[in-house]
Coordinates of C-alpha atoms in Angstrom, one line a residue:
X22 CA 23.7 27.7 72.5
X23 CA 23.8 27.3 76.2
X24 CA 22.3 25.1 78.9
X25 CA 19.3 27.2 79.3
X26 CA 18.5 27.0 75.6
X27 CA 19.3 23.3 75.5
X28 CA 17.1 22.3 78.3
X29 CA 14.3 24.6 77.0
X30 CA 14.3 22.7 73.6
X31 CA 14.2 19.2 75.6
X32 CA 11.1 20.7 77.7
X33 CA 9.2 22.2 74.6
X34 CA 9.5 18.8 73.0
X35 CA 8.5 16.8 76.2
X36 CA 5.5 18.8 76.5
X37 CA 4.5 19.0 72.8
X38 CA 4.7 15.2 72.0
X39 CA 3.3 12.0 73.8
X40 CA 6.1 10.6 75.6
X41 CA 4.7 7.2 75.0
X42 CA 5.3 7.7 71.3
X43 CA 8.9 7.8 70.7
X44 CA 8.7 8.4 67.0
X45 CA 6.5 11.5 67.7
X46 CA 9.0 12.9 70.3
X47 CA 11.8 12.1 67.8
X48 CA 10.3 14.0 64.9
X49 CA 9.4 17.0 67.3
X50 CA 13.0 17.4 68.4
X51 CA 14.2 17.2 64.8
X52 CA 11.8 20.0 63.9
X53 CA 12.8 22.2 66.9
X54 CA 16.5 21.7 66.1
X55 CA 16.1 22.2 62.2
X56 CA 14.9 25.8 63.0
X57 CA 18.4 26.5 64.5
X58 CA 21.8 27.4 62.5
X59 CA 24.0 24.4 62.1
X60 CA 26.6 25.8 64.3
X61 CA 24.0 25.8 67.2
X62 CA 22.9 22.4 66.2
X63 CA 26.4 21.1 66.8
X64 CA 26.5 22.8 70.2
X65 CA 23.3 21.4 71.1
X66 CA 24.7 17.9 70.3
X67 CA 27.9 18.8 72.3
X68 CA 25.8 19.6 75.3
X69 CA 23.8 16.4 74.9
X70 CA 26.8 14.2 74.8
X71 CA 28.3 16.2 78.1
X72 CA 24.9 15.3 79.7
X73 CA 25.1 11.8 78.4
X74 CA 28.7 11.2 79.6
X75 CA 27.9 12.8 83.1
X76 CA 25.0 10.1 83.5
X77 CA 27.4 7.2 82.9
X78 CA 27.5 6.2 86.5
X79 CA 27.1 2.6 88.0
X80 CA 24.2 3.9 90.3
X81 CA 22.2 5.0 87.2
X82 CA 23.0 1.9 85.4
X83 CA 21.8 0.0 88.5
X84 CA 18.8 2.2 88.6
X85 CA 18.1 1.3 85.0
X86 CA 18.2 -2.3 85.9
X87 CA 15.7 -1.9 88.8
X88 CA 13.2 0.0 86.5
X89 CA 13.2 -2.8 84.1
X90 CA 15.2 -0.9 81.2
X91 CA 17.5 -3.0 79.0
X92 CA 20.8 -2.8 80.6
X93 CA 23.3 -4.1 78.5
X94 CA 26.1 -1.6 77.2
X95 CA 23.9 -0.3 74.3
X96 CA 20.7 -0.4 76.4
X97 CA 22.3 1.9 79.2
X98 CA 23.3 4.1 76.5
X99 CA 19.7 4.3 75.3
X100 CA 18.4 4.8 79.0
X101 CA 20.5 7.9 79.4
X102 CA 19.2 9.5 76.3
X103 CA 15.6 8.5 77.6
X104 CA 16.7 10.3 80.9
X105 CA 17.9 13.3 79.0
X106 CA 14.4 13.5 77.1
X107 CA 12.7 13.9 80.5
X108 CA 13.9 17.3 81.1
X109 CA 16.1 19.1 83.4
X110 CA 14.4 18.7 86.9
X111 CA 14.1 14.7 86.2
X112 CA 17.8 14.4 85.0
X113 CA 19.4 16.6 87.8
X114 CA 17.3 14.7 90.5
X115 CA 18.5 11.4 89.1
X116 CA 22.2 12.5 89.3
X117 CA 21.6 13.5 92.9
X118 CA 19.5 10.4 94.0
X119 CA 18.6 7.7 91.3
X120 CA 15.9 6.3 93.6
X121 CA 14.0 9.8 92.7
X122 CA 13.2 8.2 89.3
X123 CA 10.3 6.5 91.3
X124 CA 8.5 9.8 91.2
X125 CA 8.4 9.8 87.3
X126 CA 5.4 8.8 85.6
X127 CA 6.7 6.1 83.0
X128 CA 3.6 4.5 82.3
X129 CA 3.3 3.3 78.6
X130 CA 6.9 4.4 77.9
X131 CA 10.0 2.6 76.8
X132 CA 12.8 3.5 78.9
X133 CA 15.3 2.9 76.2
X134 CA 15.1 5.9 73.6
X135 CA 17.8 5.2 71.1
X136 CA 16.5 7.6 68.3
X137 CA 16.7 10.4 70.6
X138 CA 20.3 10.7 70.3
X139 CA 20.3 10.9 66.4
X140 CA 17.9 13.9 66.0
X141 CA 20.6 16.3 66.1
X142 CA 22.6 14.6 63.4
X143 CA 19.5 14.5 60.9
X144 CA 18.5 18.2 61.8
X145 CA 22.2 19.1 61.2
X146 CA 22.4 17.6 57.9
X147 CA 19.2 19.3 56.5
X148 CA 20.5 22.6 57.9
X149 CA 23.8 22.4 56.3
X150 CA 22.1 21.5 52.9
X151 CA 20.1 24.7 53.3
X152 CA 22.9 26.7 54.2
X153 CA 25.4 25.3 51.6
X154 CA 23.5 27.0 48.8
X155 CA 20.3 28.2 47.2
X156 CA 17.1 26.3 48.2
X157 CA 16.8 25.6 44.4
X158 CA 20.1 23.7 44.5
X159 CA 18.8 21.6 47.2
X160 CA 15.6 20.8 45.5
X161 CA 17.5 20.1 42.4
X162 CA 19.9 17.6 44.1
X163 CA 16.8 16.0 45.8
X164 CA 14.9 15.4 42.5
X165 CA 18.1 14.0 40.9
X166 CA 18.7 11.6 43.9
X167 CA 15.2 10.4 43.9
X168 CA 15.3 9.7 40.2
X169 CA 18.5 7.7 40.6
X170 CA 17.2 5.7 43.7
X171 CA 13.9 4.9 42.9
X172 CA 14.4 1.3 44.5
X173 CA 15.6 2.5 47.9
X174 CA 12.7 5.0 47.9
X175 CA 10.0 2.5 47.3
X176 CA 11.6 0.0 49.8
X177 CA 11.9 2.8 52.4
X178 CA 8.1 3.9 51.7
X179 CA 7.0 0.4 52.2
X180 CA 8.4 0.1 55.7
X181 CA 8.0 3.8 56.6
X182 CA 7.2 4.8 60.1
X183 CA 3.6 6.2 61.0
X184 CA 5.3 9.6 61.0
X185 CA 6.3 9.5 57.4
X186 CA 3.5 7.6 55.7
X187 CA 2.8 10.1 53.2
X188 CA 4.8 10.0 49.9
X189 CA 6.5 13.3 50.1
X190 CA 7.7 12.8 53.8
X191 CA 9.0 9.2 52.9
X192 CA 10.9 10.2 49.9
X193 CA 12.3 13.0 51.9
X194 CA 13.5 11.1 54.6
X195 CA 15.0 8.3 52.3
X196 CA 16.9 11.3 50.7
X197 CA 18.0 12.6 54.0
X198 CA 19.2 9.2 55.1
X199 CA 20.9 8.1 51.8
X200 CA 22.4 11.5 50.9
X201 CA 22.5 14.4 53.1
X202 CA 23.7 12.6 56.3
X203 CA 26.7 11.3 54.4
X204 CA 27.3 14.5 52.8
X205 CA 27.1 16.7 56.2
X206 CA 28.2 14.3 58.9
X207 CA 27.7 16.0 62.4
X208 CA 30.0 13.8 64.3
X209 CA 32.7 14.2 61.7
X210 CA 32.4 17.9 61.5
X211 CA 32.3 18.2 65.3
X212 CA 35.9 16.8 65.4
X213 CA 37.2 19.8 63.7
X214 CA 35.8 22.2 66.4
X215 CA 37.5 22.9 69.5
X216 CA 35.2 22.7 72.6
X217 CA 34.1 26.0 74.3
X218 CA 35.9 25.8 77.7
X219 CA 33.3 28.4 79.1
X220 CA 30.4 26.2 78.0
X221 CA 32.1 23.1 79.8
X222 CA 32.6 25.0 83.0
X223 CA 29.0 26.2 83.0
X224 CA 27.8 22.7 82.5
X225 CA 30.0 21.3 85.1
X226 CA 28.4 23.6 87.6
X227 CA 25.4 21.6 87.9
X228 CA 26.7 18.3 88.1
X229 CA 26.8 16.8 91.5
X230 CA 30.2 15.9 93.1
X231 CA 29.8 12.7 94.7
X232 CA 31.3 9.1 94.6
X233 CA 29.7 6.6 92.5
X234 CA 29.1 3.1 94.1
X235 CA 30.4 -0.3 93.6
X236 CA 30.4 -1.4 90.0
X237 CA 30.1 -5.1 91.2
X238 CA 26.3 -4.6 92.0
X239 CA 23.8 -7.5 91.4
X240 CA 20.0 -7.5 91.1
X241 CA 20.0 -8.7 94.7
X242 CA 21.5 -5.6 95.9
X243 CA 18.7 -3.3 94.4
X244 CA 15.9 -3.3 96.8
X245 CA 18.3 -2.2 99.5
X246 CA 19.8 0.5 97.3
X247 CA 16.6 1.7 95.6
X248 CA 13.6 0.8 97.7
X249 CA 11.1 3.2 96.1
X250 CA 12.1 2.1 92.4
X251 CA 12.1 -1.6 93.4
X252 CA 8.8 -1.2 95.0
X253 CA 7.3 0.5 92.0
X254 CA 8.9 -1.6 89.3
X255 CA 9.0 -5.1 90.8
X256 CA 6.1 -6.5 88.7
X257 CA 8.1 -5.2 85.6
X258 CA 11.2 -7.1 86.7
X259 CA 9.4 -10.3 86.6
X260 CA 7.2 -10.2 83.4
X261 CA 7.4 -8.3 80.2
X262 CA 5.7 -7.8 76.9
X263 CA 8.4 -8.3 74.1
X264 CA 6.6 -5.2 72.4
X265 CA 7.1 -3.1 75.5
X266 CA 10.5 -2.2 77.2
X267 CA 12.9 -4.8 77.0
X268 CA 13.5 -7.1 80.1
X269 CA 16.2 -6.8 82.4
X270 CA 18.2 -9.6 80.5
X271 CA 21.8 -8.9 81.4
X272 CA 23.9 -7.1 84.1
X273 CA 27.6 -6.7 84.5
X274 CA 27.4 -9.8 86.7
X275 CA 26.0 -12.3 84.5
X276 CA 22.5 -13.9 84.3
X277 CA 22.3 -17.1 86.3
X278 CA 21.5 -15.2 89.6
X279 CA 18.8 -13.1 88.0
X280 CA 16.9 -15.9 86.6
X281 CA 17.2 -17.8 90.1
X282 CA 15.7 -14.7 91.7
X283 CA 12.7 -14.7 89.1
X284 CA 11.8 -18.3 89.4
X285 CA 9.0 -19.0 92.1
X286 CA 11.1 -20.9 94.8
X287 CA 8.7 -21.0 97.8
X288 CA 11.2 -23.1 100.2
X289 CA 14.9 -23.1 100.6
X290 CA 14.9 -26.8 99.5
X291 CA 13.3 -25.7 95.9
X292 CA 16.0 -22.9 95.6
X293 CA 18.8 -25.3 96.3
X294 CA 17.3 -27.8 93.8
X295 CA 17.2 -24.8 90.9
X296 CA 20.6 -23.9 91.9
X297 CA 22.0 -27.4 91.2
X298 CA 20.1 -27.7 88.1
X299 CA 21.1 -24.2 86.9
X300 CA 24.7 -25.3 87.5
X301 CA 24.1 -28.1 84.7
X302 CA 22.5 -25.8 82.2
X303 CA 24.5 -24.9 79.0
X304 CA 24.5 -21.2 78.2
X305 CA 21.6 -21.7 75.5
X306 CA 19.5 -23.6 78.0
X307 CA 19.9 -20.6 80.4
X308 CA 18.8 -18.3 77.7
X309 CA 15.8 -20.4 77.0
X310 CA 15.0 -20.6 80.7
X311 CA 14.8 -16.9 80.8
X312 CA 12.4 -16.7 77.8
X313 CA 10.3 -19.5 79.5
X314 CA 10.1 -17.2 82.9
X315 CA 9.2 -14.3 80.7
X316 CA 6.5 -16.0 78.8
X317 CA 4.5 -18.4 81.0
X318 CA 5.4 -17.0 84.4
X319 CA 5.3 -20.4 85.9
X320 CA 3.7 -20.8 89.2
X321 CA 6.4 -23.3 90.4
X322 CA 9.9 -24.2 89.8
X323 CA 8.6 -27.8 89.0
X324 CA 6.5 -26.2 86.2
X325 CA 9.4 -24.1 84.9
X326 CA 11.7 -27.3 84.6
X327 CA 9.1 -29.2 82.8
X328 CA 8.8 -26.2 80.3
X329 CA 12.7 -26.4 80.0
X330 CA 12.6 -30.0 78.8
X331 CA 11.1 -28.5 75.6
X332 CA 14.2 -26.4 75.0
X333 CA 14.6 -28.0 71.7
X334 CA 11.7 -26.4 70.3
X335 CA 13.0 -22.9 70.7
X336 CA 15.2 -21.0 68.3
X337 CA 17.9 -18.9 69.5
X338 CA 19.0 -15.8 67.2
X339 CA 22.1 -14.9 68.5
X340 CA 23.5 -11.5 68.3
X341 CA 19.9 -10.1 67.7
X342 CA 19.2 -7.9 70.6
X343 CA 17.0 -5.3 69.4
X344 CA 14.2 -4.8 66.8
X345 CA 16.7 -3.3 64.3
X346 CA 19.0 -6.0 64.5
X347 CA 15.9 -8.5 64.1
X348 CA 14.7 -6.4 61.1
X349 CA 18.4 -7.2 59.6
X350 CA 18.0 -11.0 60.3
X351 CA 14.6 -10.9 58.6
X352 CA 16.1 -9.2 55.5
X353 CA 19.0 -11.6 55.4
X354 CA 17.1 -14.9 56.0
X355 CA 13.7 -14.3 54.5
X356 CA 14.4 -12.0 51.6
X357 CA 16.7 -11.4 48.7
X358 CA 17.1 -7.5 49.4
X359 CA 20.8 -6.7 49.0
X360 CA 22.7 -5.8 52.1
X361 CA 23.8 -2.5 50.9
X362 CA 20.1 -1.3 50.9
X363 CA 19.5 -2.0 54.5
X364 CA 20.3 1.3 55.7
X365 CA 17.4 2.8 53.4
X366 CA 14.8 0.5 55.0
X367 CA 12.9 0.8 58.4
X368 CA 14.4 -2.1 60.2
X369 CA 12.7 -1.5 63.6
X370 CA 9.3 -1.9 61.7
X371 CA 10.6 -5.0 59.9
X372 CA 11.8 -6.4 63.4
X373 CA 8.2 -5.8 64.9
X374 CA 6.7 -7.5 61.8
X375 CA 9.0 -10.6 62.2
X376 CA 8.2 -10.7 65.8
X377 CA 4.4 -10.7 64.9
X378 CA 5.1 -13.7 62.7
X379 CA 7.6 -15.4 64.9
X380 CA 6.9 -14.4 68.6
X381 CA 9.7 -14.4 70.8
X382 CA 11.6 -12.3 73.3
X383 CA 14.9 -10.6 73.7
X384 CA 17.1 -12.1 76.2
X385 CA 20.8 -10.8 76.7
X386 CA 22.4 -10.6 73.2
X387 CA 19.9 -13.0 71.5
X388 CA 16.2 -13.2 70.5
X389 CA 14.5 -16.4 71.7
X390 CA 11.9 -17.5 69.4
X391 CA 8.9 -19.4 70.9
X392 CA 7.9 -22.8 69.5
X393 CA 5.2 -22.5 66.9
X394 CA 1.6 -22.5 67.9
X395 CA 1.1 -26.2 67.3
X396 CA 4.0 -27.0 69.6
X397 CA 2.7 -24.6 72.1
X398 CA -0.6 -26.3 72.3
X399 CA 0.9 -29.7 72.5
X400 CA 3.1 -28.4 75.5
X401 CA 0.0 -26.8 77.1
X402 CA -1.9 -30.2 76.8
X403 CA 0.9 -32.1 78.4

């Protein structure tokens, strides 16, 4: 495996699957990698990790904020996976000039692609199983496992993604997650391998040698630093659908200035009034204000503050910052499913279902649940 082969796989997947369907891209990448020997899958992951680390730059972190990607620590990690998934030309251009991402067609895409980073580990587990012995042994182990874990299989099938809806695919994926990935752990096995210095030198040749910029950036700086990105994504930085890419809800400088910037202040006096009011808000009230701005897009600061008077009608699920964790919350609080079975279930799908029943938005490290429909009607009437 070398960098040319790595990028060829990325490009083949990018052109064969709809980039708006991350599940399809993930499964396509898995299929491509599964054709390789396990040693090459490990090398592919090593190259992926190198490019992921190379993109860990404050200027790209800021660019992800300008584009409206979720830019917490985990969110930026998922943004880097998305960046790699866009192919060599986009990735290298972004390293040289993050503002070049304004030329990339991202319509309908989520800019955070957590799953992409896990495709190699799943493909590796399957390939190692095939290499470990005759196919008959793998099938025998598969049948034995399925018969002993019927409950986990059924739970997995109930929450299966659209790409594994048929019975055989759903059972196979449950087997992969519940058995093979524990038995053949890519990350554990890679610790026993010495990195190839020639490969690393080859990878380093393409990485631009330039200084990163000040890590203490704020959203206020972005229009000056990334004029094209901010012009293109200005609307996304203001209003978001909770089912689409997550909002810019936290940066390394805190969130108070961000939400002041989003409120529709028309005069200096309004801005000063908002700043004084913001200074008296609790952390929870500030989180709720962020959710209010995202949902109602108030046309005046006065209206935003009126809506904030109903803060007690919102629920904040702290520590719930993505659909997976929202799915965990759902299982823990609204079902009797034992925690040890969570890993066999499609937590993202459960999180989406919970959101359908309890609409809300992710803000920082929390999910803000909007008031019930009855309460909302009352607020609109007032």
